mmCIF file of C-alpha atoms in Angstrom:
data_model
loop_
_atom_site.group_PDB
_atom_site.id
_atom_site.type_symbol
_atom_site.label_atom_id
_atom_site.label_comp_id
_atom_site.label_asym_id
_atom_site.label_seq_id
_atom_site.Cartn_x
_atom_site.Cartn_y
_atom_site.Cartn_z
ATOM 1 C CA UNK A 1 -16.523 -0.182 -42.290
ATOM 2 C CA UNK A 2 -14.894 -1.209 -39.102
ATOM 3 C CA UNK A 3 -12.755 0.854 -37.587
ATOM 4 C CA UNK A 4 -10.040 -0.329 -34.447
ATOM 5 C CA UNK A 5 -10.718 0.941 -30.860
ATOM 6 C CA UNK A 6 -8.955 3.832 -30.747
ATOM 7 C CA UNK A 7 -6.770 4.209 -27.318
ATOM 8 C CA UNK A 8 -5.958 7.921 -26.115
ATOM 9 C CA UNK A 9 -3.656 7.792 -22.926
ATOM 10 C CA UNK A 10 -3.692 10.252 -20.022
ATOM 11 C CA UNK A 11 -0.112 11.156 -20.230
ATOM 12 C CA UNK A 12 -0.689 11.591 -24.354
ATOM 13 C CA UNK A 13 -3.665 14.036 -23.743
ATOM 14 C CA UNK A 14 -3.126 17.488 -24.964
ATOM 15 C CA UNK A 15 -2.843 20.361 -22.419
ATOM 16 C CA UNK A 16 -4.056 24.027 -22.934
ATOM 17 C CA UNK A 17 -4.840 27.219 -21.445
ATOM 18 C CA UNK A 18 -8.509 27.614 -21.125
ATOM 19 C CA UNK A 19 -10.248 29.980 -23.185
ATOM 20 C CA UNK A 20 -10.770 32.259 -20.722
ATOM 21 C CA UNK A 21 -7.174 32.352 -19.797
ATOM 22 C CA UNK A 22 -8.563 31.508 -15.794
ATOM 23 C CA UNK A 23 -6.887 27.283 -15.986
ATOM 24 C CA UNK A 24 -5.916 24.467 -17.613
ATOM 25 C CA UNK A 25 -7.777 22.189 -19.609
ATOM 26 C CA UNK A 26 -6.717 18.502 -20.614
ATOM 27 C CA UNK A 27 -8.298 17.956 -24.574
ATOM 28 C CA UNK A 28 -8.649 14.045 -24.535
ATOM 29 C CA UNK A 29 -10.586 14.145 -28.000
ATOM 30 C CA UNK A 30 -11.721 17.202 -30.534
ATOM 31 C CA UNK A 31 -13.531 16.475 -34.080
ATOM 32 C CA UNK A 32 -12.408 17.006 -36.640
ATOM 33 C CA UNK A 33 -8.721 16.242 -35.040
ATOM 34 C CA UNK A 34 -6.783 19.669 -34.548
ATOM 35 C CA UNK A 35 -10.478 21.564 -34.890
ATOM 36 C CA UNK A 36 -9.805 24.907 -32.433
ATOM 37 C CA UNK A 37 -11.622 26.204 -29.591
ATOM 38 C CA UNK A 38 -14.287 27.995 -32.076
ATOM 39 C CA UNK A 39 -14.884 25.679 -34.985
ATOM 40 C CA UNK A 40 -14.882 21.661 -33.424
ATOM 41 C CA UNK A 41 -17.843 19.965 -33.792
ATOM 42 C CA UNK A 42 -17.777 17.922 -30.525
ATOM 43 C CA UNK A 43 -15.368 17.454 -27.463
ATOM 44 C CA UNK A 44 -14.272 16.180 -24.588
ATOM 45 C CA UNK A 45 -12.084 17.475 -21.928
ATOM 46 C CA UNK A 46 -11.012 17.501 -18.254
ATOM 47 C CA UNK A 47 -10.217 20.831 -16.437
ATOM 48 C CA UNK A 48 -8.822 21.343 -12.701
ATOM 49 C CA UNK A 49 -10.764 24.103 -11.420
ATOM 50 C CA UNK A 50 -8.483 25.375 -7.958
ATOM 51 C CA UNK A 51 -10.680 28.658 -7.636
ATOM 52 C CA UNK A 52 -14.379 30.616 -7.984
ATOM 53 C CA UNK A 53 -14.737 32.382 -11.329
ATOM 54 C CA UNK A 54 -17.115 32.481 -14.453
ATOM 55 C CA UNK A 55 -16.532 29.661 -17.120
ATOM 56 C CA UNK A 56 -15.622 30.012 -20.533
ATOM 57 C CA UNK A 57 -18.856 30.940 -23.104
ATOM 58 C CA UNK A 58 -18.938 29.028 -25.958
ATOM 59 C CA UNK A 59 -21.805 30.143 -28.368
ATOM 60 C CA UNK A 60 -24.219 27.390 -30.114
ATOM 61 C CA UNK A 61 -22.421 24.858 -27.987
ATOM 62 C CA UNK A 62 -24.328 22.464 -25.706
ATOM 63 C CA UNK A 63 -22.401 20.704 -22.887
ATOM 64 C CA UNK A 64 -22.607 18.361 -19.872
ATOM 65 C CA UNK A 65 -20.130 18.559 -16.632
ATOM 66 C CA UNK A 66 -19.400 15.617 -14.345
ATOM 67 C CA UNK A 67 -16.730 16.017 -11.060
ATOM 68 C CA UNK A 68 -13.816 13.839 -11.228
ATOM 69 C CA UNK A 69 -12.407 14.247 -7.858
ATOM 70 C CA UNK A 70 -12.649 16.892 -5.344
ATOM 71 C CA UNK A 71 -15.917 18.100 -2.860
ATOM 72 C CA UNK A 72 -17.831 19.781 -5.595
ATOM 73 C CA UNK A 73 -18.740 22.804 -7.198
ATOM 74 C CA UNK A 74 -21.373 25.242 -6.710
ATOM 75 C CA UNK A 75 -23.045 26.503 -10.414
ATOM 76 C CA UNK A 76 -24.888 29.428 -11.023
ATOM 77 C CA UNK A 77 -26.406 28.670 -14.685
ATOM 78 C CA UNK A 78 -27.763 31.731 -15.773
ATOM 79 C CA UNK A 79 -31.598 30.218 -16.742
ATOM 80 C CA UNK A 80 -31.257 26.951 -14.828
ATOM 81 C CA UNK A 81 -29.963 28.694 -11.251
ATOM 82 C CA UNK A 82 -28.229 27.065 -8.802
ATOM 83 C CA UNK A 83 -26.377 23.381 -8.863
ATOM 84 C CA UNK A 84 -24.412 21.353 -6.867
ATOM 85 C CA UNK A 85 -22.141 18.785 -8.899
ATOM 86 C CA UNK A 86 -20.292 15.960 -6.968
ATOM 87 C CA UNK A 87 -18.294 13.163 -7.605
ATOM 88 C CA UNK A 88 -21.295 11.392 -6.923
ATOM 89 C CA UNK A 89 -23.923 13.599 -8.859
ATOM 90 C CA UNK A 90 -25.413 12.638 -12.283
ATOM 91 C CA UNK A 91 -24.096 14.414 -15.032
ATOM 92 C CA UNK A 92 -25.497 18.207 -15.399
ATOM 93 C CA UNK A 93 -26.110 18.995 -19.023
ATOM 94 C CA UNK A 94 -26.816 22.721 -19.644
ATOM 95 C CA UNK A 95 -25.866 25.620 -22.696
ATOM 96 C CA UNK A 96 -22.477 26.311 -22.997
ATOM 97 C CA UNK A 97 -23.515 30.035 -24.031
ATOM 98 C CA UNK A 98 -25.547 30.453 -21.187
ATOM 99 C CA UNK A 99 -23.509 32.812 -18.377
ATOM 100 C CA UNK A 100 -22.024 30.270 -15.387
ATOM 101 C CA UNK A 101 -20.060 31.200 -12.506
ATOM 102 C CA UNK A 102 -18.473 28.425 -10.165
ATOM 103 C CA UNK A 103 -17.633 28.427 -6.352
ATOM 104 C CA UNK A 104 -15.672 25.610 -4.789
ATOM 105 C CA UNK A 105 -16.595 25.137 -0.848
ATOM 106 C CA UNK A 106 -14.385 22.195 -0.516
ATOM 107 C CA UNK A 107 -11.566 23.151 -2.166
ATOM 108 C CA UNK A 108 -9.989 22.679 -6.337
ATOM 109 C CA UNK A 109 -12.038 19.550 -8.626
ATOM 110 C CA UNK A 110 -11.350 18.081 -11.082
ATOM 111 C CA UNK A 111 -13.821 17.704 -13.951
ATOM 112 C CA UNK A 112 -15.158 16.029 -17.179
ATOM 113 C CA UNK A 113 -16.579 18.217 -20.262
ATOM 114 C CA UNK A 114 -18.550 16.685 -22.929
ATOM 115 C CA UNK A 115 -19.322 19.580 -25.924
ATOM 116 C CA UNK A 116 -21.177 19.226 -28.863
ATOM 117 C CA UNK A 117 -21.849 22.090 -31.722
ATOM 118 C CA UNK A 118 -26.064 21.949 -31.523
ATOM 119 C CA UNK A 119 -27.999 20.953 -34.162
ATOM 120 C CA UNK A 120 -24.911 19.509 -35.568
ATOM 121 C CA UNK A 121 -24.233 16.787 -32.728
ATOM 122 C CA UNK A 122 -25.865 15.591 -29.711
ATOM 123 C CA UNK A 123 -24.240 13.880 -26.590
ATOM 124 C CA UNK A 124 -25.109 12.164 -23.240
ATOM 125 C CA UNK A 125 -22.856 11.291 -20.426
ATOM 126 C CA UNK A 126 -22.979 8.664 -18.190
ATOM 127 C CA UNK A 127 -21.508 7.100 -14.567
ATOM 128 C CA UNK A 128 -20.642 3.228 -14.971
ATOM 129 C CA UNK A 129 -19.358 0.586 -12.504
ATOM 130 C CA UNK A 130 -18.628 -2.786 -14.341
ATOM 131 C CA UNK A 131 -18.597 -5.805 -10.964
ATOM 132 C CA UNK A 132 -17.085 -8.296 -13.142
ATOM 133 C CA UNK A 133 -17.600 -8.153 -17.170
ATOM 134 C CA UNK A 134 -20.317 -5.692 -18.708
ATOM 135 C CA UNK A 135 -20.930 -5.369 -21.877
ATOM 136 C CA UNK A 136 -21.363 -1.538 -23.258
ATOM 137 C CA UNK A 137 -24.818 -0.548 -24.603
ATOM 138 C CA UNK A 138 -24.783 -0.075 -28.593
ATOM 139 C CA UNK A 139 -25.046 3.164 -29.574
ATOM 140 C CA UNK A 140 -26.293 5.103 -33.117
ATOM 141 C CA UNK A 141 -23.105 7.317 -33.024
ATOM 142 C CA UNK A 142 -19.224 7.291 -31.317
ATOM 143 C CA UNK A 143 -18.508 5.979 -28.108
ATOM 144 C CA UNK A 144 -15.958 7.153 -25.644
ATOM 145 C CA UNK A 145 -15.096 5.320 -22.119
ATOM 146 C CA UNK A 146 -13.092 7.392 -19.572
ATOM 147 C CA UNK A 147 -11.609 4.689 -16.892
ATOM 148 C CA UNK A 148 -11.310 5.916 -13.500
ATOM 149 C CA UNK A 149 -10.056 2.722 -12.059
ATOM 150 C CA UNK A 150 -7.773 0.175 -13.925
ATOM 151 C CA UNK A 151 -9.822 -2.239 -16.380
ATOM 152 C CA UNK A 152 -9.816 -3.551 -19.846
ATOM 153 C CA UNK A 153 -11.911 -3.433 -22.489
ATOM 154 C CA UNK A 154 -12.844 -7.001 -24.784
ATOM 155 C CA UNK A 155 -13.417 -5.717 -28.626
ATOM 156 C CA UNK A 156 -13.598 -7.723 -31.652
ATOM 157 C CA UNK A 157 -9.956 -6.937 -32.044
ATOM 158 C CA UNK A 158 -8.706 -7.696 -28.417
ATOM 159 C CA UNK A 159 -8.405 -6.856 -24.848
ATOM 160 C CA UNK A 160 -7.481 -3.039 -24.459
ATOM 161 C CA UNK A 161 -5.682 -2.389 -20.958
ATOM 162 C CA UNK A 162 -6.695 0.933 -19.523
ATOM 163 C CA UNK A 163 -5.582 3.012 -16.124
ATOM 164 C CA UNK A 164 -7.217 5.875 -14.345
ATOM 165 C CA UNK A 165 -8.199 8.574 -17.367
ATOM 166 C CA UNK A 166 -7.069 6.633 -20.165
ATOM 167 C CA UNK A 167 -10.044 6.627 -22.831
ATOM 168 C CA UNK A 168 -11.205 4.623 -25.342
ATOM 169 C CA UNK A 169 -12.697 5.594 -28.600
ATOM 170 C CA UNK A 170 -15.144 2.736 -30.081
ATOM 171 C CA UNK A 171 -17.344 3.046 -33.290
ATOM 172 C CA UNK A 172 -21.214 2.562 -33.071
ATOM 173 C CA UNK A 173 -20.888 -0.878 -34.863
ATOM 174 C CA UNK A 174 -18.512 -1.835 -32.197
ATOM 175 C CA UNK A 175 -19.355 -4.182 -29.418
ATOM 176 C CA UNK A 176 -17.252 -4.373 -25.916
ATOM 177 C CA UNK A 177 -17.466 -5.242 -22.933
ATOM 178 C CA UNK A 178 -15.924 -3.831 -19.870
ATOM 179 C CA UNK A 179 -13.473 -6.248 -17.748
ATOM 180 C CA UNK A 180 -12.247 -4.365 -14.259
ATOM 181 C CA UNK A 181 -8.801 -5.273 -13.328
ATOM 182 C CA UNK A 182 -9.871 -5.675 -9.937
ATOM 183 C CA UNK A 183 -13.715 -6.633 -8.084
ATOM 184 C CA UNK A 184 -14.990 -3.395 -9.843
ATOM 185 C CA UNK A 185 -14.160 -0.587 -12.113
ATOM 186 C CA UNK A 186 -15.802 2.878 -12.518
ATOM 187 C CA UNK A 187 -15.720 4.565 -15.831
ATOM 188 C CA UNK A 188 -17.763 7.240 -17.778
ATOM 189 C CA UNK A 189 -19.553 6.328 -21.479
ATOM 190 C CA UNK A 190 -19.789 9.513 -23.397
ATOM 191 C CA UNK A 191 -21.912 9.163 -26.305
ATOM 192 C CA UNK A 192 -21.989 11.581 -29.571
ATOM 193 C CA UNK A 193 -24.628 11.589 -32.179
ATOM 194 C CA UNK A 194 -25.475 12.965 -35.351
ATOM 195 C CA UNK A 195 -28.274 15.657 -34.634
#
C-alpha cells in the first residue's frame, strides 16, 4: 500500500522538557504517534544542549547523535570512553542506557537524536549533500530526511518544498530524489527497520 510523503515542519515540531529536566528537546517524529518518553518504539529528536551535564538514560534503547550546529561536544560513554562529535563528524551510535556525560568547549550545540527500542527496531543515520538531483537509496523500512539547507524532494506524488529542519517522512516502497534549491543542499537520511 502506498502511503503519501509525509511533511513535518520545524515550526510544527513538538517541544518538551527533557527527561532529565536539564533542556529542551524538539520531538520531530515518535512511533506509535503520541507514544511517551518510556514506551515509543523509535524516535527522532533535536535538543540544544547550552551546558556540561549527564544525558538522559533510557533503558533497552539504542541511539545515534549527530551535531547540528555549534563547536562540538565532548562524550564520555561509559564502555565506549571518550568522543568528540562535530558538525562535521559521522554519526556516533552508542546505548542509550549506557551512563554519558557531555562537556561543550566551544560553547551550546545543537543536535540530532535517532532512538530505537532494541530488538524491536534498528536505525542508521546518515550526512548527505545532493549537487544537483540525487536520488535517495531504497530502504527495507521508513525513511526520514532532515533538510539543513532549502531543497525539494521529487516523489511519485510531487515535488515537496523543504527549509532548514523541515523533515520528510517516506515509506520503504517510496522512491525520491533530492532537488537543492540552490548549487547544493545538505540533509540527514535516518533510516528505521524492523529488528
Amino acid at each position: 500500500m502506498h502511503r503519501k510523503p509525509r511533511l513535518l515542519r520545524n515550526a510544527d515540531h513538538r517541544r518538551m522538557p527533557w527527561k532529565n529536566g536539564g533542556g529542551e528537546t524538539v520531538e520531530v517524529i515518535v512511533h506509535p504517534e503520541g507514544a511517551s518518553l518510556s514506551d515509543f518504539g523509535w524516535r527522532v529528536s533535536m535538543a540544544g544542549v547550552a551546558s556540561d551535564g549527564p544525558f538522559s538514560v533510557f533503558p533497552g534503547i539504542d541511539r545515534t547523535l549527530a551535531v547540528l550546529t555549534g563547536d562540538g561536544m565532548e562524550l564520555s560513554i561509559e564502555g565506549l570512553g571518550e568522543r568528540l562529535l562535530t558538525p562535521k563528524s559521522a554519526p556516533l551510535p552508542f546505548p542509550a542506557d549506557a551512563p554519558t556525560t557531555a562537556r561543550l568547549p566551544g560553547g551550546p550545540i545543537t543536535d540530532l537524536n535517532v532512538m530505537t527500542r532494541r530488538g524491536v527496531f534498528g536505525h542508521s543515520l546518515a550526512h548527505h549533500v545532493a549537487e544537483g538531483a540525487k536520488a535517495l537509496p531504497a530502504s527495507s523500512g521508513q525513511r526520514l530526511l532532515l533538510a539543513l539547507e532549502p531543497l525539494g524532494v521529487s516523489t511519485a506524488d510531487g515535488l515537496v518544498g523543504l527549509q532548514p529542519l523541515d523533515a520528510l517522512v517516506l515509506d520503504s516502497a517510496e522512491e525520491a530524489e533530492v532537488v537543492p534549491a540552490g548549487a547544493s543542499a545538505a540533509f540527514y537520511l535516518v533510516e528505521i527497520t524492523p529488528a
